[in-house]
CSV table of C-alpha atoms in Angstrom, one decimal:
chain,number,residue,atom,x,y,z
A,1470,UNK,CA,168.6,70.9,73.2
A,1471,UNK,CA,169.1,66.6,73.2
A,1472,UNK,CA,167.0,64.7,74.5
A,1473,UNK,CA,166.7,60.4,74.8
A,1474,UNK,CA,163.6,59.0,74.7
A,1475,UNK,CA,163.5,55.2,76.0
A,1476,UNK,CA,161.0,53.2,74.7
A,1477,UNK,CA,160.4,50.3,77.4
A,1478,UNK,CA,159.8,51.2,80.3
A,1479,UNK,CA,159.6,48.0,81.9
A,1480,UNK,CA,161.3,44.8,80.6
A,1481,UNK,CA,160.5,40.8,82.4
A,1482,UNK,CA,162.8,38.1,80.7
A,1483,UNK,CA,163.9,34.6,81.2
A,1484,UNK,CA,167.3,33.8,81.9
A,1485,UNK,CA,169.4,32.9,78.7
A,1486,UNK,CA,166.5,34.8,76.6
A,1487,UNK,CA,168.3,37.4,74.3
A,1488,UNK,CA,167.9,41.7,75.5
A,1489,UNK,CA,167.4,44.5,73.2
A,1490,UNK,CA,166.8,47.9,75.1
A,1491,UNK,CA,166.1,50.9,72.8
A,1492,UNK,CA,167.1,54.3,72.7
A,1493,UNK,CA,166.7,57.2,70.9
A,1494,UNK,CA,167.9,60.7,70.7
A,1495,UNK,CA,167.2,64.0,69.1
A,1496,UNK,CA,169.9,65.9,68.2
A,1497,UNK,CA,171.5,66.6,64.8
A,1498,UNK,CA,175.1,66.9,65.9
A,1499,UNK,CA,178.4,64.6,66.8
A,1500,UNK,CA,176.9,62.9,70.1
A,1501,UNK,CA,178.7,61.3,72.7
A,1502,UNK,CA,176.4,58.4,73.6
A,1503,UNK,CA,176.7,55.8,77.2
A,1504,UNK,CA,174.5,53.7,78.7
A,1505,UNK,CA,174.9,53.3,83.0
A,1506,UNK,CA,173.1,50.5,84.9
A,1507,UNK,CA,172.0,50.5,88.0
A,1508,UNK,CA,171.9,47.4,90.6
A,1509,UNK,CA,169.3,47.4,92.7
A,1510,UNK,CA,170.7,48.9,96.3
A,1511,UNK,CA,173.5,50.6,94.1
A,1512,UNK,CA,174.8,53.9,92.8
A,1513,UNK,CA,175.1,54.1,88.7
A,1514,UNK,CA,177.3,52.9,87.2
A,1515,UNK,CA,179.0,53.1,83.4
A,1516,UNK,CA,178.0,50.0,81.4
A,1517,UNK,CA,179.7,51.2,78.3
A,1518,UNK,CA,179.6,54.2,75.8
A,1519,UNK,CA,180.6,55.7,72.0
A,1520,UNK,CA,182.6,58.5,71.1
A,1521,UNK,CA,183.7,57.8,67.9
A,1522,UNK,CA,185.2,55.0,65.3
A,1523,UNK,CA,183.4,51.7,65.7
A,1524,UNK,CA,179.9,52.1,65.6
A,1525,UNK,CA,179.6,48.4,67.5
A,1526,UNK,CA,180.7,49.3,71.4
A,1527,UNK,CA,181.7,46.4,73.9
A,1528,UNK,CA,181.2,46.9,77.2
A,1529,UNK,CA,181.3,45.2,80.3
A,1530,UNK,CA,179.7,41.6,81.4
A,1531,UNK,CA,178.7,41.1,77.5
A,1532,UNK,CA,176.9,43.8,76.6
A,1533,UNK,CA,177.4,45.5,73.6
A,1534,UNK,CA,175.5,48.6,71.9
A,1535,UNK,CA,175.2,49.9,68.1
A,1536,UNK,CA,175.5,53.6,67.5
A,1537,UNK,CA,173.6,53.7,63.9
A,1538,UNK,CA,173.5,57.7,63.1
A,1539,UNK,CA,170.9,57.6,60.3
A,1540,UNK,CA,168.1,56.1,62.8
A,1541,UNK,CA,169.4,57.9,65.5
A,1542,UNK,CA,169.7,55.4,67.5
A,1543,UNK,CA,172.1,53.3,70.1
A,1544,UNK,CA,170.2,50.3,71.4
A,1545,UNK,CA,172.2,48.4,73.7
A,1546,UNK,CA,171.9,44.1,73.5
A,1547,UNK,CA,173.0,41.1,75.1
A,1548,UNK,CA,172.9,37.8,73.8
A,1549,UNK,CA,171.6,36.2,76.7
A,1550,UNK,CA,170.6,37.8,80.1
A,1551,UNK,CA,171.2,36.6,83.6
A,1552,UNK,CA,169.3,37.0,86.6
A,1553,UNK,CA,172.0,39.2,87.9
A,1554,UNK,CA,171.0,41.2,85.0
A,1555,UNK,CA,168.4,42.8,87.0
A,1556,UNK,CA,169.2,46.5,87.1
A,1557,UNK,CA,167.2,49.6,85.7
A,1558,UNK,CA,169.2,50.7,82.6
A,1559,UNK,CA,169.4,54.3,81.6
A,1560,UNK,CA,170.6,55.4,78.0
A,1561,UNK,CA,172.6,59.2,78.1
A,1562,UNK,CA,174.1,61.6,75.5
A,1563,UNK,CA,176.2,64.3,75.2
A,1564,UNK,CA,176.6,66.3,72.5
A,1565,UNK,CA,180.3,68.1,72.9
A,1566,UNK,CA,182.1,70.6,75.0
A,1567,UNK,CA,182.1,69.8,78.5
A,1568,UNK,CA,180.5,66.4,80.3
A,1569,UNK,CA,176.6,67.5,80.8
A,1570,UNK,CA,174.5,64.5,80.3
A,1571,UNK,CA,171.0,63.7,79.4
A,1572,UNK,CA,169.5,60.4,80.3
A,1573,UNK,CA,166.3,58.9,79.3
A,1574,UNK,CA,163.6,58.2,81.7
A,1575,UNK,CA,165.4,54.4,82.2
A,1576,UNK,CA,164.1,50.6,81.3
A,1577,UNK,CA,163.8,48.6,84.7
A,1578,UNK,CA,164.5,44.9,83.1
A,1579,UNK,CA,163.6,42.2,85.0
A,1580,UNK,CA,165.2,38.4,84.7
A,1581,UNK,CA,163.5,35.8,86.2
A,1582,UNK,CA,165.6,32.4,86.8
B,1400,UNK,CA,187.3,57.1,100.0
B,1401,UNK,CA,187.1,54.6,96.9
B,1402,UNK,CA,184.5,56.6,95.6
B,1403,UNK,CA,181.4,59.5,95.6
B,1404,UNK,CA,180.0,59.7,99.2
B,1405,UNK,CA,176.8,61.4,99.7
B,1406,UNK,CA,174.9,62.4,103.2
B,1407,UNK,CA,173.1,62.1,104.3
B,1408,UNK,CA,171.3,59.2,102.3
B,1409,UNK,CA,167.3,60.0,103.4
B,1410,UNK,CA,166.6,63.4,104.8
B,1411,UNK,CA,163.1,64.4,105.8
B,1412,UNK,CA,162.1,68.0,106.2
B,1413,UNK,CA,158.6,70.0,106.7
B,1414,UNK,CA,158.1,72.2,103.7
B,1415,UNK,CA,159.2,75.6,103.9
B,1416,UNK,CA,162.4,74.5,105.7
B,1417,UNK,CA,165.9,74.9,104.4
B,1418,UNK,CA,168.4,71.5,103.8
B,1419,UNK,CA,171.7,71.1,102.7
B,1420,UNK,CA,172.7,68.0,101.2
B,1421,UNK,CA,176.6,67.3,100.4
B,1422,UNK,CA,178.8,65.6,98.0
B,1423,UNK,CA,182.4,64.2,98.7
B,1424,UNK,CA,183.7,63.6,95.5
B,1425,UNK,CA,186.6,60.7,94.3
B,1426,UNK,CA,190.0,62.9,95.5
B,1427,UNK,CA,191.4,64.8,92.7
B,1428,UNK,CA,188.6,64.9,90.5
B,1429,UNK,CA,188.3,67.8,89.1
B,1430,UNK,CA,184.5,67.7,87.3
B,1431,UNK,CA,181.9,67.7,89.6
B,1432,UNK,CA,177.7,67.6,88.5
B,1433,UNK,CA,174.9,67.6,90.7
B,1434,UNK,CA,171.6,65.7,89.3
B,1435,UNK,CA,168.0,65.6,90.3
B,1436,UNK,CA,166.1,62.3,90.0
B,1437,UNK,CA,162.1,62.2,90.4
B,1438,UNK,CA,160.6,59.0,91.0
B,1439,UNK,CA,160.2,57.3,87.5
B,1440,UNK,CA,162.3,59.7,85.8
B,1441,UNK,CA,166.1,59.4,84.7
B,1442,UNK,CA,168.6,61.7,86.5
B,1443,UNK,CA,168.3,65.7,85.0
B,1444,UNK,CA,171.3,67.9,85.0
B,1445,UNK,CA,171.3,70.7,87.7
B,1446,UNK,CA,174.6,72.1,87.6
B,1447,UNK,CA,178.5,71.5,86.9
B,1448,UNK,CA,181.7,72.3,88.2
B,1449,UNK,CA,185.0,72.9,87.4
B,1450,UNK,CA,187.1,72.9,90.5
B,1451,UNK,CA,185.2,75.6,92.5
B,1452,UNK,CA,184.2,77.3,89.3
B,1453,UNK,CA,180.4,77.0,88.4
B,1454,UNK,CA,180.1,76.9,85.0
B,1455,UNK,CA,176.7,75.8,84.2
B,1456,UNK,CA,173.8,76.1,86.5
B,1457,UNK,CA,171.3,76.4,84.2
B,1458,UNK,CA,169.3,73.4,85.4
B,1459,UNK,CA,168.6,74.4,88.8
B,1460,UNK,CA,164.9,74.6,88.6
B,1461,UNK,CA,164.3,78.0,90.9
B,1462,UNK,CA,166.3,80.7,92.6
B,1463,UNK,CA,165.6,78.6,96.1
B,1464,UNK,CA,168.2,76.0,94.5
B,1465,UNK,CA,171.9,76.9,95.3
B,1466,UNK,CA,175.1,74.9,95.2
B,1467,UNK,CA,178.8,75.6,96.2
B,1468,UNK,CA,182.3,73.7,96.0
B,1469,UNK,CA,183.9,76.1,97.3
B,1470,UNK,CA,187.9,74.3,97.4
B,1471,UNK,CA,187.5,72.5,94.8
B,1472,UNK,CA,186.8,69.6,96.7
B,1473,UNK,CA,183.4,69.0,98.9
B,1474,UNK,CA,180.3,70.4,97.2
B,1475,UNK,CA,177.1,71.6,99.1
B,1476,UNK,CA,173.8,71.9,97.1
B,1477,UNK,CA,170.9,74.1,99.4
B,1478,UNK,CA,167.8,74.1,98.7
B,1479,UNK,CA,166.0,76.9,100.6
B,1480,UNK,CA,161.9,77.3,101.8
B,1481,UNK,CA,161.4,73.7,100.4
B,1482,UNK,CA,158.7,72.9,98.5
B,1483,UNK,CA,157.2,68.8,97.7
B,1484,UNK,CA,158.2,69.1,94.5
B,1485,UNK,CA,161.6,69.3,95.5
B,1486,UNK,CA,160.9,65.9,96.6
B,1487,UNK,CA,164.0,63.2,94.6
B,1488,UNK,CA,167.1,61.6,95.0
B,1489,UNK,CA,169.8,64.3,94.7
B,1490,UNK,CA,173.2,62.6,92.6
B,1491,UNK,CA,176.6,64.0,92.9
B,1492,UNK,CA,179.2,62.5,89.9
B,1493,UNK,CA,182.1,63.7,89.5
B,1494,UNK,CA,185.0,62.7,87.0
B,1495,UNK,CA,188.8,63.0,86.9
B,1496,UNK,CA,189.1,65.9,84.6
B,1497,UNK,CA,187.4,68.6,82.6
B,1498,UNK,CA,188.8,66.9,79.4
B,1499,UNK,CA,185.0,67.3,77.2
B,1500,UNK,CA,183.0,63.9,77.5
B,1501,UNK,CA,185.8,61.2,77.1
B,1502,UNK,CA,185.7,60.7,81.1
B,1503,UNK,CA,183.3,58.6,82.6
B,1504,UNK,CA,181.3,59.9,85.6
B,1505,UNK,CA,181.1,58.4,88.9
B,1506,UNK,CA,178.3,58.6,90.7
B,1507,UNK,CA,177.5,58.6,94.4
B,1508,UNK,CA,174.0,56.5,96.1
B,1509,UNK,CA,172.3,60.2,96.3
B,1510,UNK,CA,170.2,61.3,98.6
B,1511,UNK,CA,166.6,60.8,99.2
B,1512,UNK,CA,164.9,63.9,99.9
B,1513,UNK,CA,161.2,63.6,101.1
B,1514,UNK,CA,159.5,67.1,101.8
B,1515,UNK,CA,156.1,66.5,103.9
């Protein structure tokens, strides 16, 4: 079975300060890989995520993510964070078929202005 | 509605009682999951739907745990003689269609379940 292990568990930054958040996954398949956020007060929500192709994934309010297969890994980055940043991040994969998802354990990231 | 509606958002019951807790998924989506969260942990896969067809339930933890959609539409997940563990925040997701993992999933606030 897949699982994601999330290395930080809790993240404080400055604003404009550059983010790496990593994740990790077990599984020797094709993955499907996402990352959601969630804003404090809201429901989760899909930042971005790879199926195939690019290994480099954009998603939304500049946040990207790099699916590298031999390190089994899909760490998600943004060049410089903003206080509205602050959200708990969750990294997920899915390995095929139908749409069951396993998330890590989350990183709660922290910006301070 | 725009989106996933859960209620109720907190529900509070005495151990050993029975609770229901329902999902009103995005109209017309056809996928619908049910997720447990425990404080500190990421959301774990309980079961999945397709239209009113369950076909994966293998991550409801015990026998006590039972969930229904059965229209298609609405799902109920019931959690009988409740136990504190079951204490979590219950999410519903659903997503338009059963095509395998291209579709994102949309998730509803949950709800907060507290067994004293």
């Amino acid at each position: 079975a897949q699982s994601v292990s999330q290395h930080n568990h809790h993240v404080i930054l400055s604003e404009a300060a550059s983010l790496e958040l990593g994740c990790n996954y077990s599984y020797g398949g094709t993955v499907n890989l996402f990352w959601y956020v969630q804003y404090p007060g809201q429901h989760l929500q899909l930042l971005l995520k790879y199926f195939s192709g690019d290994p480099l994934v954009k998603g939304i309010k500049g946040f990207e993510a790099e699916f590298i297969k031999s390190k089994f890994s899909f760490n998600l980055r943004k060049p410089s964070v903003q206080w509205s940043d602050t959200a708990e991040y969750f990294c997920a994969v899915n390995t095929g078929g139908y749409q069951k998802v396993t998330f890590g354990t989350g990183t709660k990231l922290q910006v301070i202005p | 509605g725009a989106g996933v509606s859960q209620s109720p958002r907190y529900k509070v019951a005495k151990r050993g009682q029975d609770v229901a807790l329902r999902c009103d998924p995005i109209s017309g989506h056809v996928s619908l999951f049910w997720y447990q969260q425990a404080l500190g942990q990421g959301p774990e896969f309980l079961t999945y739907f397709q239209n009113e067809a369950q076909l994966d339930k293998s991550g409801l933890p015990s026998d006590r745990f039972f969930a229904e959609r059965p229209e298609g539409s609405v799902s109920t997940l019931k959690i009988q003689r409740t136990q504190q563990e079951d204490s979590a925040v219950y999410l519903c997701a659903s997503s338009l269609d059963w095509s395998p993992s291209n579709q994102p999933q949309h998730f509803g606030d949950g709800t907060r379940l507290s067994i004293l």
